[in-house]
Structures are given as C-alpha cells and as structure tokens.
Amino acid sequence: MKLTAFEIYKYSIPIEPFTIATGTMHFAQNILVRAHTDAGITGLGECSAFPMIVGETQATGYEMAKDFAAIWKGKSADDIAGRLAELHLYTAGNYTIKSAFDMLLYDIAAKQAGQPLYQYLGGERRKIETDVTIGIDTAENMAASAVKFQDQGFNIIKVKLGKSPAADLERIASIRKAIRPETQIRIDANQGWTFEEAVYTLGQLAQYNIAFCEQPMRTYNDELLPELCQLSPIPIMADESVYTHRDAQRILKNKAARYINIKFAKSGGINEAILINQVAEQQGVACMLGSMMESRLALTANVHFAMAFTNLAFFDLDTCLLGQLADPVTGGFKYNGMQLEITDAPGIGADVEQGYLDKLEHITI
C-alpha cells in the first residue's frame, strides 16, 4: 500500500492563556497531516508544538512536514520502521513534527487491520483516569481552580510551579487547604528551579502529601538528579530529561528518577513511546503518559496507547479541558468526568471537520 498524497494544515486552536514556568501560550500550535494511499485508506496524524520545551514551532513543523511528505510520497505505508528511519536520517531531532507522521502510519495500519488502534497495539480496554492541570497564577486563583475541578469530580490535580520557591510554597499550601485531603496533588516545575531551590522546595512541600514532582531542574543539570532523588522526600519524575529511549536508559541507569513521563510530541510518536516504555518496564519503573496542547484527535491516539501498555500508571491527558475554545474533532474519545472513553472504530477513530480545516493555511503534497 503506497502513500500517494499528503494534506498538511496549520491546525491552530484558540485557547485561554496557559502559563508554565517557561512561558505562556495563547493558542495551540498544532499541525495536522492527512495521508492518502492507493488502497483508499487515509491516515491522520496531529502534533502540538511547545517551543519553550521542544524548540519547535508550528511554522518550523509546517515547513519540515512538506519535506517529510516529499520523502514518503510513493513509498509503502506498511513499513513503519523504514519510513521513520528515513525521517531520522533526514533531520536530527524535530520529534514533534515526526510524531504526526508516525501517528498517521499507525492509523493506516490499524485501519487496514480493521482494528481500533489499542487492539492493533496489543491492548485491551481498561480504566484510564486523567489528572487535570492548573497553570501558574496567584495562590488564591489556583486554589479556586482546584476546588472547581474537585467539584467536577476530578480526583487528581496537577499543579504547575517553578517561578519562585516562596510563591510555589504559598500556591501549594493554599490548594491543599482548599481541597479534600484525599484529592491527589502532583506538581510540575517545568525545569524552573535550581538544584538548591529544588532541594529546599521539595523538602518544604513534603508536608502537603505530594504524589511526585515532574522535572524540577533544567536538563543541563541532569547529573544532579541522582543526588536530588536521594535528598527529596517527594519522588522525581523525568519529563524533559527523557526525549528518547536512550535518554530513558541513561536516566534510569544513573538512578536519576523514580518515574518517566512519555509524550508523543516530545519523543517522535508511538514507535519511540513504545521503546521508552519498554526500557522503563524492564527496570520496574512506571510511566506517565502526558500531552502538550493536542486536540481530541491526537489525544484519542494517546488513549489508545494508554490502553495498550499496562506499565503506564499515570495519565495527564487533559489538554482539551485547559481552555481550548474550539473542538472541531469528529468521533474520538470522550471525557466522562475524569474517565476517558473511546469507541472501537478502526484506527484512531477520529477526524477533523473539513470546514474548520479549509479556513486554515494548508498545502497538498
């Protein structure tokens, strides 16, 4: 089955401003790629650029996607490993836009097999419960958001930190005071602290019953993570420190994290996510499946992946709840409170309204 044409869209989605330690986003900088085959099967892939994390933007992804489409046009969609190897040979990094092309191949493969993606990946239906994230704001506003989400039925609150230790301590104290003791709090510093700040802040935050902390320091401080893991009463989860399975091998060999956060847009898609999870599982390390600012299309692929790999113990698949002001996706998963539910439609089982896409900048290769 040959790939015959590619439609590439600057798939922008307006959002309410969302702030983390490294910056504020005002719209989801996504790319959507629809691939056609000579068998009449189409595959869709979506990625979400987060420039302050991955160094890619919607504009760079759009230009690179044109090159990827030209490389793949006329070639077999069945050879997933071969197609991805071509992209890695063509350019180093650029994992975000690579993840969209990876995803569309898996969509095609599952559709050809007549299976929903989770079955194609060898999985079964299971309970998937997401957390919900609170962006950086005043302590008062963040506590109010936590109460709102708790009242909506969420059991797990993820809190963005990393601006300053004093303010971060105030934020968590306010949130913990406002919500029920049994409501879980996870924190994510997004590389915002120095080593000394991380040691101090994590020590102070232990009294608030924190499940774990994602990425407390800049990745150039990875050599300090083993020491931080020993000093911190709160377990450390590596996020930006793990892009590929080789990063996972390095981090786990050095005992530099208790958990790993896997994200398609950070690591290049499903194929690499499988490898990262394998490395972690072999070391007895549980993983979280996270997300950037994807629409329900890419998030549906994430839910399929979550069902396929039981070593994934934590889920951060709430991006559509973080103030997205449009939902042009048809089919796909649905939020049932904190639970994520999908259908058994073949492949990813989601598409995007063509009328929405027609208004966007796009090109056909």
Coordinates of C-alpha atoms in Angstrom, one line a residue:
M1 CA 0.0 0.0 0.0
K2 CA 1.6 3.2 -1.2
L3 CA 1.4 6.7 0.1
T4 CA 0.1 8.9 -2.7
A5 CA -0.6 12.4 -1.3
F6 CA -0.4 14.4 1.9
E7 CA -2.6 17.3 3.2
I8 CA -0.7 19.5 5.7
Y9 CA -2.6 22.0 7.9
K10 CA -1.5 24.7 10.3
Y11 CA -4.0 23.3 12.8
S12 CA -4.3 26.3 15.2
I13 CA -6.8 26.0 18.1
P14 CA -7.5 29.1 20.2
I15 CA -7.1 28.6 24.0
E16 CA -7.3 30.7 27.1
P17 CA -3.8 31.8 28.1
F18 CA -2.0 29.0 29.9
T19 CA 1.2 29.7 31.9
I20 CA 4.0 27.3 33.0
A21 CA 7.5 28.1 34.3
T22 CA 9.0 28.6 30.9
G23 CA 6.3 30.8 29.3
T24 CA 2.6 31.4 28.3
M25 CA 0.7 30.0 25.4
H26 CA -2.2 31.7 23.7
F27 CA -3.1 29.2 21.1
A28 CA -2.3 25.5 20.4
Q29 CA 0.4 25.5 17.7
N30 CA -0.6 22.2 16.1
I31 CA 0.0 20.6 12.7
L32 CA -2.5 18.1 11.2
V33 CA -1.4 15.8 8.4
R34 CA -3.8 13.6 6.4
A35 CA -2.1 11.0 4.2
H36 CA -3.8 9.2 1.3
T37 CA -3.0 5.7 0.0
D38 CA -3.6 3.8 -3.2
A39 CA -5.8 1.4 -1.2
G40 CA -8.2 4.2 -0.4
I41 CA -7.2 4.3 3.3
T42 CA -6.4 7.6 4.8
G43 CA -4.3 8.2 7.9
L44 CA -4.3 11.2 10.2
G45 CA -1.6 12.5 12.5
E46 CA -1.5 15.5 14.7
C47 CA 1.3 17.1 16.8
S48 CA 1.4 20.0 19.1
A49 CA 4.5 22.2 19.1
F50 CA 5.5 23.6 22.5
P51 CA 8.5 25.8 21.6
M52 CA 9.7 26.5 25.1
I53 CA 10.1 22.8 25.7
V54 CA 10.9 21.1 22.3
G55 CA 12.3 24.1 20.3
E56 CA 9.8 23.6 17.5
T57 CA 7.0 25.9 16.4
Q58 CA 4.0 25.5 14.2
A59 CA 5.9 27.3 11.5
T60 CA 9.0 25.1 11.6
G61 CA 6.8 22.0 11.8
Y62 CA 4.8 23.1 8.7
E63 CA 8.0 23.6 6.6
M64 CA 9.5 20.3 7.8
A65 CA 6.2 18.5 7.1
K66 CA 6.5 19.5 3.4
D67 CA 9.9 17.8 3.2
F68 CA 8.7 14.7 5.1
A69 CA 5.8 14.3 2.7
A70 CA 8.1 14.6 -0.3
I71 CA 10.3 11.9 1.1
W72 CA 7.5 9.5 1.7
K73 CA 5.3 10.1 -1.3
G74 CA 5.1 7.0 -3.5
K75 CA 6.6 4.7 -0.7
S76 CA 5.0 1.9 1.3
A77 CA 2.8 2.8 4.3
D78 CA 3.3 -0.7 5.6
D79 CA 7.0 -0.3 6.5
I80 CA 6.6 1.9 9.6
A81 CA 10.2 1.3 10.9
G82 CA 11.6 2.0 7.4
R83 CA 9.6 5.2 6.9
L84 CA 10.6 6.6 10.3
A85 CA 14.2 5.7 9.8
E86 CA 14.1 7.9 6.6
L87 CA 12.9 10.9 8.7
H88 CA 15.7 10.4 11.3
L89 CA 18.3 10.2 8.6
Y90 CA 16.9 13.4 7.0
T91 CA 17.0 15.5 10.2
A92 CA 18.1 15.2 13.8
G93 CA 15.5 16.0 16.5
N94 CA 12.3 17.6 15.2
Y95 CA 10.5 15.0 17.2
T96 CA 7.2 16.9 17.4
I97 CA 6.6 17.0 13.7
K98 CA 7.9 13.5 13.3
S99 CA 5.2 12.4 15.8
A100 CA 2.4 13.5 13.4
F101 CA 3.8 11.3 10.6
D102 CA 4.4 8.4 13.0
M103 CA 0.8 8.7 14.1
L104 CA -0.7 8.6 10.6
L105 CA 1.2 5.4 9.8
Y106 CA -0.2 3.7 12.8
D107 CA -3.7 5.0 12.0
I108 CA -3.4 3.5 8.5
A109 CA -2.0 0.2 9.8
A110 CA -4.8 -0.2 12.3
K111 CA -7.5 0.7 9.7
Q112 CA -6.0 -1.9 7.3
A113 CA -6.2 -4.5 10.0
G114 CA -9.8 -3.5 10.8
Q115 CA -9.0 -2.8 14.4
P116 CA -9.1 0.1 16.8
L117 CA -5.6 1.3 17.5
Y118 CA -5.4 -0.1 21.0
Q119 CA -6.2 -3.6 19.7
Y120 CA -3.6 -3.2 16.9
L121 CA -1.1 -2.4 19.6
G122 CA -2.0 -5.5 21.5
G123 CA -4.1 -3.9 24.3
E124 CA -7.4 -4.3 25.9
R125 CA -9.9 -1.8 27.3
R126 CA -9.1 -0.6 30.8
K127 CA -9.8 2.3 33.1
I128 CA -8.0 5.5 32.1
E129 CA -8.3 8.3 34.6
T130 CA -6.6 11.6 33.8
D131 CA -5.5 14.3 36.1
V132 CA -6.4 18.0 35.4
T133 CA -3.8 20.7 35.3
I134 CA -3.7 24.2 36.9
G135 CA -1.5 26.7 35.3
I136 CA 0.6 29.2 37.2
D137 CA -1.4 32.1 38.7
T138 CA -1.9 33.7 42.1
A139 CA -2.2 31.3 45.0
E140 CA -5.9 32.4 45.5
N141 CA -6.8 31.8 41.9
M142 CA -5.1 28.4 41.7
A143 CA -6.8 27.3 44.9
A144 CA -10.2 28.3 43.4
S145 CA -9.4 26.3 40.2
A146 CA -8.5 23.3 42.3
V147 CA -11.9 23.5 44.1
K148 CA -13.7 23.9 40.9
F149 CA -12.0 20.8 39.4
Q150 CA -12.6 18.8 42.5
D151 CA -16.3 19.7 42.5
Q152 CA -16.4 18.5 38.9
G153 CA -15.3 15.0 40.0
F154 CA -11.5 15.1 39.4
N155 CA -9.5 13.1 42.0
I156 CA -6.1 14.2 40.8
I157 CA -4.9 17.8 40.5
K158 CA -1.6 18.6 38.7
V159 CA -0.1 21.9 39.6
K160 CA 2.4 23.9 37.6
L161 CA 5.1 25.5 39.6
G162 CA 8.7 26.7 39.1
K163 CA 8.5 30.5 39.2
S164 CA 9.9 31.0 42.7
P165 CA 10.1 28.8 45.8
A166 CA 8.4 31.2 48.1
A167 CA 5.4 31.7 45.7
D168 CA 5.3 28.0 44.9
L169 CA 5.1 27.1 48.6
E170 CA 2.2 29.5 49.0
R171 CA 0.4 28.1 46.0
I172 CA 0.5 24.5 47.2
A173 CA -0.4 25.5 50.8
S174 CA -3.5 27.3 49.5
I175 CA -4.5 24.5 47.2
R176 CA -4.1 21.8 49.9
K177 CA -6.1 23.8 52.4
A178 CA -8.9 24.3 49.9
I179 CA -9.4 20.8 48.7
R180 CA -10.1 17.4 50.4
P181 CA -7.2 15.5 51.9
E182 CA -7.8 12.5 49.7
T183 CA -7.5 14.6 46.5
Q184 CA -4.1 13.8 45.0
I185 CA -1.7 16.6 44.1
R186 CA 1.0 16.2 41.5
I187 CA 3.4 19.1 40.8
D188 CA 5.4 20.0 37.7
A189 CA 8.2 22.6 37.9
N190 CA 9.0 22.5 34.2
Q191 CA 12.7 23.0 34.9
G192 CA 12.1 26.1 36.9
W193 CA 14.2 25.5 40.0
T194 CA 17.9 25.5 40.6
F195 CA 19.3 22.4 42.4
E196 CA 19.4 24.3 45.7
E197 CA 15.9 25.6 45.2
A198 CA 14.6 22.1 44.3
V199 CA 16.1 20.6 47.5
Y200 CA 14.6 23.3 49.7
T201 CA 11.2 23.5 48.0
L202 CA 10.6 19.8 47.7
G203 CA 11.6 19.4 51.4
Q204 CA 9.1 22.0 52.4
L205 CA 6.3 20.7 50.2
A206 CA 6.5 17.1 51.6
Q207 CA 4.1 18.1 54.4
Y208 CA 1.3 18.6 51.7
N209 CA 1.2 14.9 50.6
I210 CA 2.6 15.4 47.0
A211 CA 2.5 12.3 44.8
F212 CA 5.5 13.3 42.7
C213 CA 7.3 16.2 41.1
E214 CA 8.0 16.4 37.4
Q215 CA 11.2 17.9 36.0
P216 CA 12.4 20.1 38.9
M217 CA 15.5 21.4 37.1
R218 CA 16.9 22.3 33.7
T219 CA 18.1 19.3 31.7
Y220 CA 21.7 20.6 31.8
N221 CA 21.5 19.7 35.5
D222 CA 20.7 16.0 34.8
E223 CA 23.9 15.0 36.5
L224 CA 22.5 16.4 39.8
L225 CA 19.2 14.4 39.5
P226 CA 20.6 11.3 41.3
E227 CA 21.6 13.4 44.3
L228 CA 18.2 15.2 44.3
C229 CA 16.4 11.9 44.2
Q230 CA 18.2 10.9 47.4
L231 CA 17.6 14.2 49.1
S232 CA 13.9 14.7 48.1
P233 CA 11.1 13.3 50.2
I234 CA 8.9 13.6 47.0
P235 CA 9.5 11.2 44.1
I236 CA 11.0 12.7 41.0
M237 CA 9.6 12.1 37.5
A238 CA 11.8 12.8 34.5
D239 CA 10.0 14.6 31.7
E240 CA 12.1 17.0 29.6
S241 CA 15.2 14.9 30.6
V242 CA 13.8 12.0 28.5
Y243 CA 13.1 12.5 24.8
T244 CA 14.1 9.1 23.6
H245 CA 14.6 5.6 24.9
R246 CA 18.3 6.2 25.1
D247 CA 17.6 9.1 27.4
A248 CA 15.5 6.8 29.5
Q249 CA 18.3 4.2 29.6
R250 CA 20.7 7.0 30.8
I251 CA 18.4 8.4 33.4
L252 CA 17.4 5.0 34.9
K253 CA 21.0 3.7 34.9
N254 CA 22.0 6.7 36.9
K255 CA 19.0 6.3 39.3
A256 CA 18.0 9.9 38.4
A257 CA 14.2 9.5 38.5
R258 CA 11.5 7.3 40.1
Y259 CA 9.2 7.7 37.1
I260 CA 9.2 8.8 33.5
N261 CA 6.8 11.0 31.6
I262 CA 6.2 9.9 27.9
K263 CA 4.8 12.3 25.4
F264 CA 4.3 11.6 21.7
A265 CA 5.2 15.2 20.7
K266 CA 8.3 15.2 22.7
S267 CA 9.7 11.8 21.6
G268 CA 8.6 11.4 18.0
G269 CA 5.4 9.4 18.3
I270 CA 4.1 6.0 19.1
N271 CA 7.1 4.0 17.9
E272 CA 9.5 5.7 20.2
A273 CA 7.0 5.8 23.0
I274 CA 6.9 2.0 22.9
L275 CA 10.6 1.8 23.2
I276 CA 10.7 4.2 26.2
N277 CA 8.1 2.3 28.0
Q278 CA 9.9 -1.0 27.3
V279 CA 13.1 0.4 28.9
A280 CA 11.2 1.6 31.9
E281 CA 9.3 -1.6 32.3
Q282 CA 12.4 -3.7 32.2
Q283 CA 13.7 -1.6 35.1
G284 CA 10.5 -1.8 37.1
V285 CA 9.8 1.9 36.6
A286 CA 6.2 3.0 36.0
C287 CA 5.5 5.7 33.4
M288 CA 3.0 8.5 32.9
L289 CA 1.5 9.3 29.5
G290 CA 1.4 13.1 29.0
S291 CA 0.4 15.6 26.4
M292 CA 1.1 19.1 25.1
M293 CA -1.9 21.0 23.7
E294 CA -3.3 18.5 21.3
S295 CA -6.9 18.4 20.1
R296 CA -9.1 15.4 20.8
L297 CA -7.7 13.7 17.6
A298 CA -4.1 13.2 18.9
L299 CA -5.4 12.7 22.4
T300 CA -7.6 9.8 21.2
A301 CA -4.4 8.2 19.9
N302 CA -2.9 8.7 23.4
V303 CA -5.9 7.0 25.0
H304 CA -5.5 4.0 22.6
F305 CA -1.8 3.9 23.6
A306 CA -2.7 4.1 27.3
M307 CA -4.9 1.1 27.0
A308 CA -2.3 -0.9 25.2
F309 CA 0.5 -0.7 27.8
T310 CA -0.2 -1.5 31.4
N311 CA 3.2 -0.1 32.6
L312 CA 1.6 3.3 32.1
A313 CA 0.3 4.0 35.6
F314 CA -0.4 7.8 35.4
F315 CA -2.2 9.9 32.8
D316 CA -2.0 13.6 32.0
L317 CA -4.4 13.8 29.1
D318 CA -6.4 16.8 30.0
T319 CA -5.4 19.3 27.3
C320 CA -8.9 19.7 25.9
L321 CA -10.0 20.8 29.4
L322 CA -7.5 23.6 29.6
G323 CA -9.4 26.3 27.9
Q324 CA -9.5 25.1 24.3
L325 CA -12.0 27.4 22.7
A326 CA -12.8 25.1 19.7
D327 CA -13.4 21.4 19.3
P328 CA -13.6 20.6 15.5
V329 CA -12.9 16.9 16.1
T330 CA -15.5 14.3 15.0
G331 CA -15.5 10.9 16.6
G332 CA -12.7 10.2 19.0
F333 CA -12.6 9.8 22.8
K334 CA -14.9 11.5 25.2
Y335 CA -14.4 12.7 28.7
N336 CA -16.8 11.1 31.2
G337 CA -15.8 13.2 34.1
M338 CA -12.3 12.1 34.9
Q339 CA -12.6 8.9 32.8
L340 CA -11.5 8.7 29.2
E341 CA -13.7 6.6 26.9
I342 CA -13.2 5.5 23.3
T343 CA -15.1 3.6 20.6
D344 CA -14.0 0.5 18.7
A345 CA -13.9 2.4 15.4
P346 CA -10.9 1.3 13.2
G347 CA -7.6 3.1 13.6
I348 CA -7.6 6.2 15.8
G349 CA -11.3 6.6 15.2
A350 CA -11.2 10.4 14.9
D351 CA -11.2 13.1 12.2
V352 CA -11.5 16.9 12.0
E353 CA -14.3 18.8 10.4
Q354 CA -13.3 19.7 6.9
G355 CA -15.0 23.1 7.1
Y356 CA -12.7 24.0 10.0
L357 CA -9.6 22.9 8.1
D358 CA -10.5 24.7 4.9
K359 CA -10.1 28.0 6.8
L360 CA -6.6 27.2 7.8
E361 CA -3.3 27.6 5.9
H362 CA -2.6 24.3 4.2
I363 CA -0.9 22.6 1.3
T364 CA -1.2 19.4 -0.6
I365 CA 2.0 17.4 -1.5

